[in-house]
Amino acid sequence: MSISHTNEMALFDNNVQKYCRFFELASPQQFTLEQWYQVIARTVLEMAYHKPQGKVDEQRHINYLSMEFLIGRLTGNNLMNLGYYEDIKAYLAQYQVELVDVLEQERDPALGNGGLGRLAACFLDSMATLGQAATGYGLHYQYGLFKQAFQDGKQVESGDEWGRNQYPWHRYNPSKTQQVHFGGKVVAIEGDRYEWQPKLTIEGKAFDLPIVGYQNDVIQPLRLWQADSPQSFDLNQFNEGKFVAAEKTLIKSTALTQVLYPNDNHRVGQQLRLMQQYFHCACSVADILSRHLAQGFSLEEFPKRQVIQLNDTHPTLAIPELMRILLDEHQLTWQQAWSICQQSFAYTNHTLLPEALEQWDQRLFKQLLPRHFKIVEKINHLFHQQVKAQFGDDAKVWEKLAILFDYRVRMANLCVVSCFAVNGVAQIHSDLLVSQLFPEYHQLFPTKFCNVTNGITPRRWIQQANPALSQLLDQTVKGDWKKDLELLHQVENVVDDVNFREAYWHIKQQNKAALAREIEQTLSLSVNPDAIFDVQIKRFHEYKRQHLNLLNIIATYQWLKDNPNKDYTPRLFVFSGKAAPGYYLAKNIIHAINNVAEIINNDKQMKDKLQVAFLPDYRVSLAEKIIPAADISEQISMAGKEASGTGNMKLALNGALTLGTLDGANVEIAEMVGQEHIFLFGHTVESIQTLLAEGYSPKTYYRNDPVLKNAVDFLAKGKASKGDKTTFNLMLDSLLEHDPFLVFADFESYRQAQERIGQAYLDRDAWLRSAILNTARLGKFSSDRSIRDYQSRIWLKK
Ligand code: GPQ
């Protein structure tokens, strides 16, 4: 036990003994693992607040508004960041208890869908670690992202009742309760001042989770709002039943934060979602303002002291909400209020996909938020004057720039007009944001746009997920790489050191063996630990092209059947990921992968050569097990569609080589690691433009490439569906008729890249060298660097 922690561990022991009496046990020996988990978490939470708070920079307080925070398990992470991990591990040893087993008891709080939510979690970790004053604001969903299981190969969903009421890391903070109003009407008072007479009021209760900085004693809240009120409300009262086809009408107020909408990169049109969004914004803005005023600052000082960072457009309503409070409650003039808002809000865009850009039905918006609608109308009107001044009265231009258009409220446009900064999440994405989505806005506001490439926290994604690699890096690197990931550059110096190389290789093999055990346990599939572990783990979406991966697997299977004696480097293809419950085509792809896996895994000729493992219920804790074991990281989206990706960074830092298109952050990964250490393939954004201009016909590829045709026909002829030729029509018709994400166009190039991988793996030394250089050269992708970029380019920009 480290000297500095002796007192704290005495306190810890004291608490353990107290709980022991509390549970009427003779000795802690009798605790179940679940009890250990609860006792450790609760005790450490208390201990954390006993320490003097570490220093934070309060120049500007960052209020990070996000509908999703995919935080993952907190216990191990908090123990590490607080510096208690080793002490508590040693403490438990006296009771023959393994800390890792205790940590497995924690259910992941799955309060997000995918990359966007996980990014928010990494950013909170980095802000605390860098001492950037910050509060995360989200929702305290009762059900997180649904649980996924497979039945006959098909995804089935069930509710994720994650136990928010027993969760040991959060505390209810009754002094922060807020009131949120909906519906009703507005009455003019004077000038821009109105009185809102709402129809319904719901209470928002605050639940705080501690975000612990890495060994700096900084703790900041992630404040999650929970709707609570005994009242029920009738959704019909806002809209005479016109918007609620898919929703129940009589709803308990608590339903507002009952469930996370399971959509990723896709907008939701439902009224309850709009209410959720406003609830989130209203609680958060009120909290931010009251904190600001309680510190003794004036409203004029608000922009100097606060930033409200909008994680995509989901929290856009915070803008008209702050306007409303400033105008109606604080009686500021429009100019004063607008100036405060324009200097306080910043917007991060996470997608260019048109189907993901939020637009709300104007009537629904107006009925639910009549005062906010008036405010948006005025913002829109004043902006129109500005557009006319710049571009003349050009209807075509206005059609693109308007906030209100065609009876819709366009949230991205409201953000660009109102915010002082707009950023994309990787260089290529930020460039496309300007050139494709917002070119006229860029002409109007050339200095608003910038790039901040995403990052990941090395504390969770190396230290916690890959303890063996972490230890090797501790021994190799001078200075704490966990605080400054660029220090990993030093690893370049030992890339030719035999001992280091052997240790690095050994760690990867151990991690693969551990994943093999997990696969055996979950799928009863015994896999070849010496195969290339080729991993695609992410949400299922056509643009991410899991079906491109699948078609190659089928083609490989067919080739191996025809050429049983030819050389082939054994592969294990690992998939994990969920599809939105209403996204039938993505679910069809999941079904196809499972059925093909079943055939291949049961074919004795394929044993130890070609295997497919689809692990159900992808979540943060499962990612932590898969990532350290990967040899190949599949990042194969259609170029221009993946804004950044962050799994690509986690995998490459853990020594997987990327098989990817020039999309999102893959472009920057390639730049950092060097062309020789990454497998690039496929069309680029530029070559896609040419292809589409010439008229793309997927059928031509199908007809001209017998390998592609055979793979497609395997599914079309029912060979993976017991003879039923229609099972995969959804996917196949889309591919053959439109192929909107150019799967066929990239198929051949993808096959060639896979071929190169098979060859490259045979040269173990060269492969290992590439893997090590991936770890050494990707320090840029720490989320600490992302946060520093936010500071210098947006939050604290001079
Ligand atoms: N992203 Cl718009 C999501 O995870 N969900 C969404 O609804 C939207 C974006 C992702 C995006 O697809 C990835 O490319 C990014 O790396 C990630 O956000 C974080 O920026």
CSV table of N, CA, C and O in Angstrom, one decimal, residues 366-426:
chain,number,residue,atom,x,y,z
A,366,LYS,N,-44.8,24.6,-32.7
A,366,LYS,CA,-45.5,25.8,-32.2
A,366,LYS,C,-46.5,25.4,-31.1
A,366,LYS,O,-46.6,26.2,-30.1
A,367,GLN,N,-47.1,24.3,-31.2
A,367,GLN,CA,-48.1,23.9,-30.2
A,367,GLN,C,-47.4,23.5,-28.9
A,367,GLN,O,-47.9,23.8,-27.8
A,368,LEU,N,-46.3,22.9,-29.0
A,368,LEU,CA,-45.5,22.5,-27.8
A,368,LEU,C,-44.8,23.7,-27.2
A,368,LEU,O,-44.7,23.8,-25.9
A,369,LEU,N,-44.2,24.6,-28.0
A,369,LEU,CA,-43.4,25.6,-27.5
A,369,LEU,C,-43.7,26.9,-28.2
A,369,LEU,O,-42.9,27.5,-29.0
A,370,PRO,N,-44.9,27.5,-27.9
A,370,PRO,CA,-45.4,28.6,-28.6
A,370,PRO,C,-44.5,29.9,-28.5
A,370,PRO,O,-44.2,30.6,-29.4
A,371,ARG,N,-43.9,30.0,-27.3
A,371,ARG,CA,-43.0,31.2,-27.1
A,371,ARG,C,-41.7,31.0,-27.9
A,371,ARG,O,-41.2,32.0,-28.5
A,372,HIS,N,-41.2,29.8,-27.9
A,372,HIS,CA,-39.9,29.6,-28.6
A,372,HIS,C,-40.1,29.7,-30.1
A,372,HIS,O,-39.2,30.2,-30.8
A,373,PHE,N,-41.3,29.4,-30.5
A,373,PHE,CA,-41.6,29.5,-32.0
A,373,PHE,C,-41.5,31.0,-32.4
A,373,PHE,O,-40.9,31.3,-33.4
A,374,LYS,N,-42.1,31.8,-31.6
A,374,LYS,CA,-42.1,33.3,-31.9
A,374,LYS,C,-40.6,33.8,-32.0
A,374,LYS,O,-40.3,34.6,-32.8
A,375,ILE,N,-39.8,33.3,-31.0
A,375,ILE,CA,-38.4,33.7,-31.0
A,375,ILE,C,-37.7,33.2,-32.3
A,375,ILE,O,-37.0,34.0,-32.9
A,376,VAL,N,-37.9,32.0,-32.6
A,376,VAL,CA,-37.3,31.4,-33.8
A,376,VAL,C,-37.8,32.2,-35.1
A,376,VAL,O,-37.0,32.5,-36.0
A,377,GLU,N,-39.0,32.5,-35.1
A,377,GLU,CA,-39.5,33.3,-36.2
A,377,GLU,C,-38.8,34.6,-36.4
A,377,GLU,O,-38.4,35.1,-37.5
A,378,LYS,N,-38.5,35.3,-35.2
A,378,LYS,CA,-37.9,36.6,-35.3
A,378,LYS,C,-36.4,36.4,-35.7
A,378,LYS,O,-35.9,37.2,-36.5
A,379,ILE,N,-35.7,35.4,-35.2
A,379,ILE,CA,-34.3,35.1,-35.6
A,379,ILE,C,-34.3,34.9,-37.1
A,379,ILE,O,-33.5,35.4,-37.8
A,380,ASN,N,-35.3,34.1,-37.6
A,380,ASN,CA,-35.4,33.8,-39.0
A,380,ASN,C,-35.6,35.0,-39.8
A,380,ASN,O,-34.9,35.2,-40.8
A,381,HIS,N,-36.5,35.9,-39.4
A,381,HIS,CA,-36.8,37.1,-40.1
A,381,HIS,C,-35.6,38.0,-40.2
A,381,HIS,O,-35.2,38.5,-41.2
A,382,LEU,N,-34.9,38.2,-39.0
A,382,LEU,CA,-33.8,39.1,-39.0
A,382,LEU,C,-32.6,38.6,-39.9
A,382,LEU,O,-32.0,39.3,-40.6
A,383,PHE,N,-32.5,37.3,-39.8
A,383,PHE,CA,-31.5,36.6,-40.7
A,383,PHE,C,-31.8,36.8,-42.2
A,383,PHE,O,-30.9,37.0,-43.0
A,384,HIS,N,-33.0,36.7,-42.5
A,384,HIS,CA,-33.4,36.9,-43.9
A,384,HIS,C,-33.0,38.3,-44.4
A,384,HIS,O,-32.5,38.4,-45.5
A,385,GLN,N,-33.1,39.3,-43.6
A,385,GLN,CA,-32.6,40.6,-44.0
A,385,GLN,C,-31.1,40.6,-44.3
A,385,GLN,O,-30.7,41.2,-45.3
A,386,GLN,N,-30.4,39.9,-43.4
A,386,GLN,CA,-29.0,39.8,-43.6
A,386,GLN,C,-28.6,39.1,-44.9
A,386,GLN,O,-27.7,39.5,-45.6
A,387,VAL,N,-29.4,38.0,-45.2
A,387,VAL,CA,-29.1,37.2,-46.4
A,387,VAL,C,-29.4,38.1,-47.6
A,387,VAL,O,-28.6,38.1,-48.6
A,388,LYS,N,-30.5,38.8,-47.6
A,388,LYS,CA,-30.8,39.7,-48.7
A,388,LYS,C,-29.7,40.7,-48.9
A,388,LYS,O,-29.4,41.0,-50.1
A,389,ALA,N,-29.2,41.3,-47.9
A,389,ALA,CA,-28.2,42.3,-48.0
A,389,ALA,C,-26.9,41.7,-48.7
A,389,ALA,O,-26.2,42.3,-49.4
A,390,GLN,N,-26.6,40.4,-48.4
A,390,GLN,CA,-25.4,39.8,-48.9
A,390,GLN,C,-25.6,39.2,-50.3
A,390,GLN,O,-24.8,39.4,-51.2
A,391,PHE,N,-26.7,38.5,-50.5
A,391,PHE,CA,-26.9,37.8,-51.7
A,391,PHE,C,-28.0,38.4,-52.6
A,391,PHE,O,-28.3,37.8,-53.7
A,392,GLY,N,-28.7,39.4,-52.2
A,392,GLY,CA,-29.8,39.9,-52.9
A,392,GLY,C,-31.0,39.1,-52.6
A,392,GLY,O,-30.9,38.1,-51.9
A,393,ASP,N,-32.2,39.4,-53.2
A,393,ASP,CA,-33.4,38.6,-52.9
A,393,ASP,C,-33.5,37.4,-53.7
A,393,ASP,O,-34.3,37.3,-54.7
A,394,ASP,N,-32.6,36.4,-53.4
A,394,ASP,CA,-32.5,35.2,-54.2
A,394,ASP,C,-33.2,34.0,-53.6
A,394,ASP,O,-32.8,33.5,-52.5
A,395,ALA,N,-34.3,33.6,-54.1
A,395,ALA,CA,-35.1,32.6,-53.5
A,395,ALA,C,-34.4,31.3,-53.4
A,395,ALA,O,-34.5,30.5,-52.4
A,396,LYS,N,-33.5,31.0,-54.3
A,396,LYS,CA,-32.8,29.7,-54.3
A,396,LYS,C,-31.8,29.7,-53.1
A,396,LYS,O,-31.7,28.7,-52.4
A,397,VAL,N,-31.2,30.8,-52.9
A,397,VAL,CA,-30.3,30.9,-51.7
A,397,VAL,C,-31.0,30.8,-50.4
A,397,VAL,O,-30.7,30.0,-49.5
A,398,TRP,N,-32.1,31.5,-50.3
A,398,TRP,CA,-32.9,31.5,-49.1
A,398,TRP,C,-33.5,30.1,-48.8
A,398,TRP,O,-33.5,29.7,-47.6
A,399,GLU,N,-33.9,29.4,-49.8
A,399,GLU,CA,-34.4,28.1,-49.7
A,399,GLU,C,-33.4,27.2,-48.9
A,399,GLU,O,-33.7,26.3,-48.2
A,400,LYS,N,-32.1,27.5,-49.2
A,400,LYS,CA,-31.0,26.7,-48.5
A,400,LYS,C,-30.7,27.2,-47.1
A,400,LYS,O,-30.4,26.4,-46.2
A,401,LEU,N,-30.8,28.5,-46.9
A,401,LEU,CA,-30.3,29.1,-45.6
A,401,LEU,C,-31.4,29.3,-44.6
A,401,LEU,O,-31.1,29.4,-43.4
A,402,ALA,N,-32.7,29.3,-45.0
A,402,ALA,CA,-33.8,29.6,-44.1
A,402,ALA,C,-33.8,28.6,-42.9
A,402,ALA,O,-33.4,27.4,-43.0
A,403,ILE,N,-34.2,29.2,-41.7
A,403,ILE,CA,-34.4,28.3,-40.6
A,403,ILE,C,-35.8,27.7,-40.6
A,403,ILE,O,-36.0,26.5,-40.4
A,404,LEU,N,-36.7,28.6,-41.0
A,404,LEU,CA,-38.1,28.1,-41.2
A,404,LEU,C,-38.4,28.0,-42.6
A,404,LEU,O,-38.3,29.0,-43.4
A,405,PHE,N,-38.7,26.8,-43.1
A,405,PHE,CA,-39.0,26.6,-44.5
A,405,PHE,C,-39.9,25.4,-44.7
A,405,PHE,O,-39.7,24.4,-44.1
A,406,ASP,N,-40.8,25.6,-45.6
A,406,ASP,CA,-41.7,24.5,-46.0
A,406,ASP,C,-42.3,23.9,-44.7
A,406,ASP,O,-42.4,22.7,-44.6
A,407,TYR,N,-42.8,24.7,-43.8
A,407,TYR,CA,-43.4,24.3,-42.5
A,407,TYR,C,-42.5,23.4,-41.7
A,407,TYR,O,-43.0,22.5,-41.0
A,408,ARG,N,-41.2,23.6,-41.8
A,408,ARG,CA,-40.3,22.9,-40.9
A,408,ARG,C,-39.4,23.8,-40.2
A,408,ARG,O,-39.0,24.9,-40.7
A,409,VAL,N,-38.9,23.4,-39.1
A,409,VAL,CA,-37.9,24.1,-38.4
A,409,VAL,C,-36.6,23.4,-38.5
A,409,VAL,O,-36.5,22.2,-38.0
A,410,ARG,N,-35.6,24.0,-39.1
A,410,ARG,CA,-34.3,23.2,-39.4
A,410,ARG,C,-33.3,23.6,-38.3
A,410,ARG,O,-32.8,24.7,-38.2
A,411,MET,N,-33.0,22.6,-37.5
A,411,MET,CA,-32.2,22.8,-36.3
A,411,MET,C,-30.7,23.2,-36.7
A,411,MET,O,-30.1,24.0,-36.0
A,412,ALA,N,-30.2,22.5,-37.7
A,412,ALA,CA,-28.8,22.8,-38.0
A,412,ALA,C,-28.6,24.3,-38.4
A,412,ALA,O,-27.7,25.0,-38.0
A,413,ASN,N,-29.6,24.8,-39.2
A,413,ASN,CA,-29.5,26.2,-39.7
A,413,ASN,C,-29.6,27.1,-38.5
A,413,ASN,O,-28.9,28.1,-38.4
A,414,LEU,N,-30.5,26.8,-37.6
A,414,LEU,CA,-30.7,27.6,-36.4
A,414,LEU,C,-29.3,27.7,-35.6
A,414,LEU,O,-28.9,28.7,-35.1
A,415,CYS,N,-28.7,26.5,-35.5
A,415,CYS,CA,-27.4,26.5,-34.8
A,415,CYS,C,-26.3,27.4,-35.6
A,415,CYS,O,-25.6,28.1,-34.9
A,416,VAL,N,-26.2,27.2,-36.9
A,416,VAL,CA,-25.2,27.9,-37.6
A,416,VAL,C,-25.4,29.4,-37.5
A,416,VAL,O,-24.5,30.2,-37.3
A,417,VAL,N,-26.7,29.9,-37.6
A,417,VAL,CA,-27.0,31.3,-37.5
A,417,VAL,C,-26.7,31.8,-36.1
A,417,VAL,O,-26.2,32.9,-35.9
A,418,SER,N,-26.9,31.0,-35.0
A,418,SER,CA,-26.9,31.5,-33.7
A,418,SER,C,-25.5,31.4,-33.0
A,418,SER,O,-25.3,32.1,-32.0
A,419,CYS,N,-24.7,30.4,-33.4
A,419,CYS,CA,-23.5,30.1,-32.6
A,419,CYS,C,-22.3,30.9,-33.1
A,419,CYS,O,-22.2,31.3,-34.2
A,420,PHE,N,-21.4,31.0,-32.1
A,420,PHE,CA,-20.2,31.7,-32.5
A,420,PHE,C,-19.1,30.8,-33.2
A,420,PHE,O,-18.2,31.3,-33.8
A,421,ALA,N,-19.3,29.5,-33.0
A,421,ALA,CA,-18.4,28.5,-33.7
A,421,ALA,C,-19.2,27.3,-34.1
A,421,ALA,O,-20.2,26.9,-33.5
A,422,VAL,N,-18.8,26.8,-35.3
A,422,VAL,CA,-19.3,25.5,-35.8
A,422,VAL,C,-18.1,24.7,-36.2
A,422,VAL,O,-17.3,25.1,-36.9
A,423,ASN,N,-18.1,23.4,-35.6
A,423,ASN,CA,-17.0,22.6,-36.0
A,423,ASN,C,-17.4,21.2,-36.4
A,423,ASN,O,-18.4,20.7,-36.0
A,424,GLY,N,-16.6,20.6,-37.3
A,424,GLY,CA,-16.7,19.2,-37.7
A,424,GLY,C,-15.8,18.4,-36.8
A,424,GLY,O,-15.0,19.0,-36.0
A,425,VAL,N,-15.8,17.1,-37.0
A,425,VAL,CA,-15.1,16.2,-36.0
A,425,VAL,C,-13.9,15.5,-36.6
A,425,VAL,O,-13.3,14.7,-35.9
A,426,ALA,N,-13.5,15.8,-37.8
A,426,ALA,CA,-12.3,15.3,-38.4
A,426,ALA,C,-12.0,16.3,-39.6
A,426,ALA,O,-13.0,16.9,-40.1
